[in-house]
Coordinates of C-alpha atoms in Angstrom, one line a residue:
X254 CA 126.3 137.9 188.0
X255 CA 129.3 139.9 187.1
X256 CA 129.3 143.6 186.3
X257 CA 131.7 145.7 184.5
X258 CA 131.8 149.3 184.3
X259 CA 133.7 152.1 183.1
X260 CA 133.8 155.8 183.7
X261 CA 135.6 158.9 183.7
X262 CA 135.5 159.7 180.4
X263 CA 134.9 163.1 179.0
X264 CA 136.5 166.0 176.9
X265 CA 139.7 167.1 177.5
X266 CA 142.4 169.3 175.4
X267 CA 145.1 168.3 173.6
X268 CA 147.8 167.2 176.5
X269 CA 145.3 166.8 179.1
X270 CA 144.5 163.9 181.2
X271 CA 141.9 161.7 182.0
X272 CA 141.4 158.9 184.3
X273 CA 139.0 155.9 183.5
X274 CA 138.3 153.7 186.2
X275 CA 136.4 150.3 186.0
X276 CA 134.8 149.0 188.8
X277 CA 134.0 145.1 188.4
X278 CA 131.2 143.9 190.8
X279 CA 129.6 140.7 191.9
X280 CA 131.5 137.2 193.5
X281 CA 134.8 137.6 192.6
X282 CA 137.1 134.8 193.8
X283 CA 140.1 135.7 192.0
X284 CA 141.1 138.3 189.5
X285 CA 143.5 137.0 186.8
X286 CA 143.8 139.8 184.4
X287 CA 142.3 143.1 183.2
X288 CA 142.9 145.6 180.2
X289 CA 142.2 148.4 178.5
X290 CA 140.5 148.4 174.6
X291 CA 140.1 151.4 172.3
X292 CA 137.8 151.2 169.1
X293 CA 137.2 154.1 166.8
X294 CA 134.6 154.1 164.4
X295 CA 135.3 151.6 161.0
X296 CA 138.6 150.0 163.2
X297 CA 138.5 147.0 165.3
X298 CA 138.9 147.3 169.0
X299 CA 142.5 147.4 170.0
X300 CA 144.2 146.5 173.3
X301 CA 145.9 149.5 174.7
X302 CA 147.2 148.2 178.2
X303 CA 147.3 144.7 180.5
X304 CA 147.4 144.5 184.0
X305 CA 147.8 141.0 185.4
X306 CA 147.1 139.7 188.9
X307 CA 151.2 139.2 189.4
X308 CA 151.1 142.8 188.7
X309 CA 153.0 142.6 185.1
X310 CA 152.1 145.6 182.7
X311 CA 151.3 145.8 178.8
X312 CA 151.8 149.1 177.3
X313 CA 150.9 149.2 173.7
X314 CA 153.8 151.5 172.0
X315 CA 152.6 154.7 171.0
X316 CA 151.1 155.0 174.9
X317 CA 154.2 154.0 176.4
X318 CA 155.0 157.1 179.1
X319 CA 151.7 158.7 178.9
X320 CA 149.4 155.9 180.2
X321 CA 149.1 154.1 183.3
X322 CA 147.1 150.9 184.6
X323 CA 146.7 150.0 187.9
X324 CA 144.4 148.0 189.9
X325 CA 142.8 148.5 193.6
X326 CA 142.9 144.9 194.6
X327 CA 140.3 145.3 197.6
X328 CA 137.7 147.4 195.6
X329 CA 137.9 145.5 192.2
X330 CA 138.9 148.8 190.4
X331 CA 141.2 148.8 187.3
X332 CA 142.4 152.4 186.6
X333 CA 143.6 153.7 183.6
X334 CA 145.9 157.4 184.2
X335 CA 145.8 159.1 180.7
X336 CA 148.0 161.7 179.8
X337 CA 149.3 163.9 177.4
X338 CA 146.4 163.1 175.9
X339 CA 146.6 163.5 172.1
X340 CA 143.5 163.9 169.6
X341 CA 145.1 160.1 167.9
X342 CA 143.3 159.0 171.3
X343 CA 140.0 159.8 170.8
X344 CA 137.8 156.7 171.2
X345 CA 135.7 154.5 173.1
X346 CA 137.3 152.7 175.8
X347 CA 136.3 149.4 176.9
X348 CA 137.5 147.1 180.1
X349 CA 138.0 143.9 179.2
X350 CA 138.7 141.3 182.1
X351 CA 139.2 137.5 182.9
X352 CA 138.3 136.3 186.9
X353 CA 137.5 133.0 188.0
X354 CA 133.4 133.6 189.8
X355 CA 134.4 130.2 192.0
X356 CA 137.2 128.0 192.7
X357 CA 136.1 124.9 190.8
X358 CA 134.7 126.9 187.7
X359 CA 137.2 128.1 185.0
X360 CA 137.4 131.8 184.6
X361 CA 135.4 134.0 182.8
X362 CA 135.7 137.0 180.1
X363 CA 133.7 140.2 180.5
X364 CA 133.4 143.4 178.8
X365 CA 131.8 146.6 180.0
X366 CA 130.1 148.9 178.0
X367 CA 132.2 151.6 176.9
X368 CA 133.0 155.0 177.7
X369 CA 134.1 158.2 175.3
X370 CA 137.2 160.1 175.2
X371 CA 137.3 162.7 173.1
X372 CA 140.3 164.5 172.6
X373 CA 139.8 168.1 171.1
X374 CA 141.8 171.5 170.6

């Protein structure tokens, strides 16, 4: 059993900032890669931002300089630093990762559920 779970969202103001984390529980034996979707309602879910396990970062464009992922490698955490937060963000976010459960098993893809940000003046 693996768990995925986001957090932190909310409401914020135009040019505020959030921070979503994503806590991934259970037997992890090696992470391989997170990232961070966004889906709004009548659009597919978009990737926003990649963290892999050597540590190389996706930004998609238009949240190039505002957001940041990171990852807490002993607590399983994947962080996403939001700022300058526009109402174009306003969404569900949604951590997607890939971690192998044991060494002779391939790895596996998880979602977790969701959470809102709503960005309003």
């Amino acid at each position: 059993q693996v768990n995925v779970v986001e957090s932190g969202g909310g409401l914020v103001h135009p040019a505020g900032s959030l921070r979503l984390s994503c806590a991934i529980s259970g037997d992890i034996f090696k992470f391989l890669s997170a990232s961070w979707y966004r889906q709004t309602p009548g659009n597919q879910r978009e990737p926003v931002a990649t963290i892999h396990a050597d540590d190389n970062k996706y930004y998609q464009d238009y949240v190039k300089g505002r957001f940041t992922i990171s990852r807490d490698n002993a607590e399983n955490m994947v962080y996403l630093q939001m700022n300058n937060l526009s109402p174009d963000d306003t969404a569900v976010y949604f951590c997607h990762t890939i971690v192998q459960t044991f060494p002779t098993t391939p790895p596996r893809a998880l979602w977790g559920q969701g959470t809102q940000v709503t960005v309003v003046s």
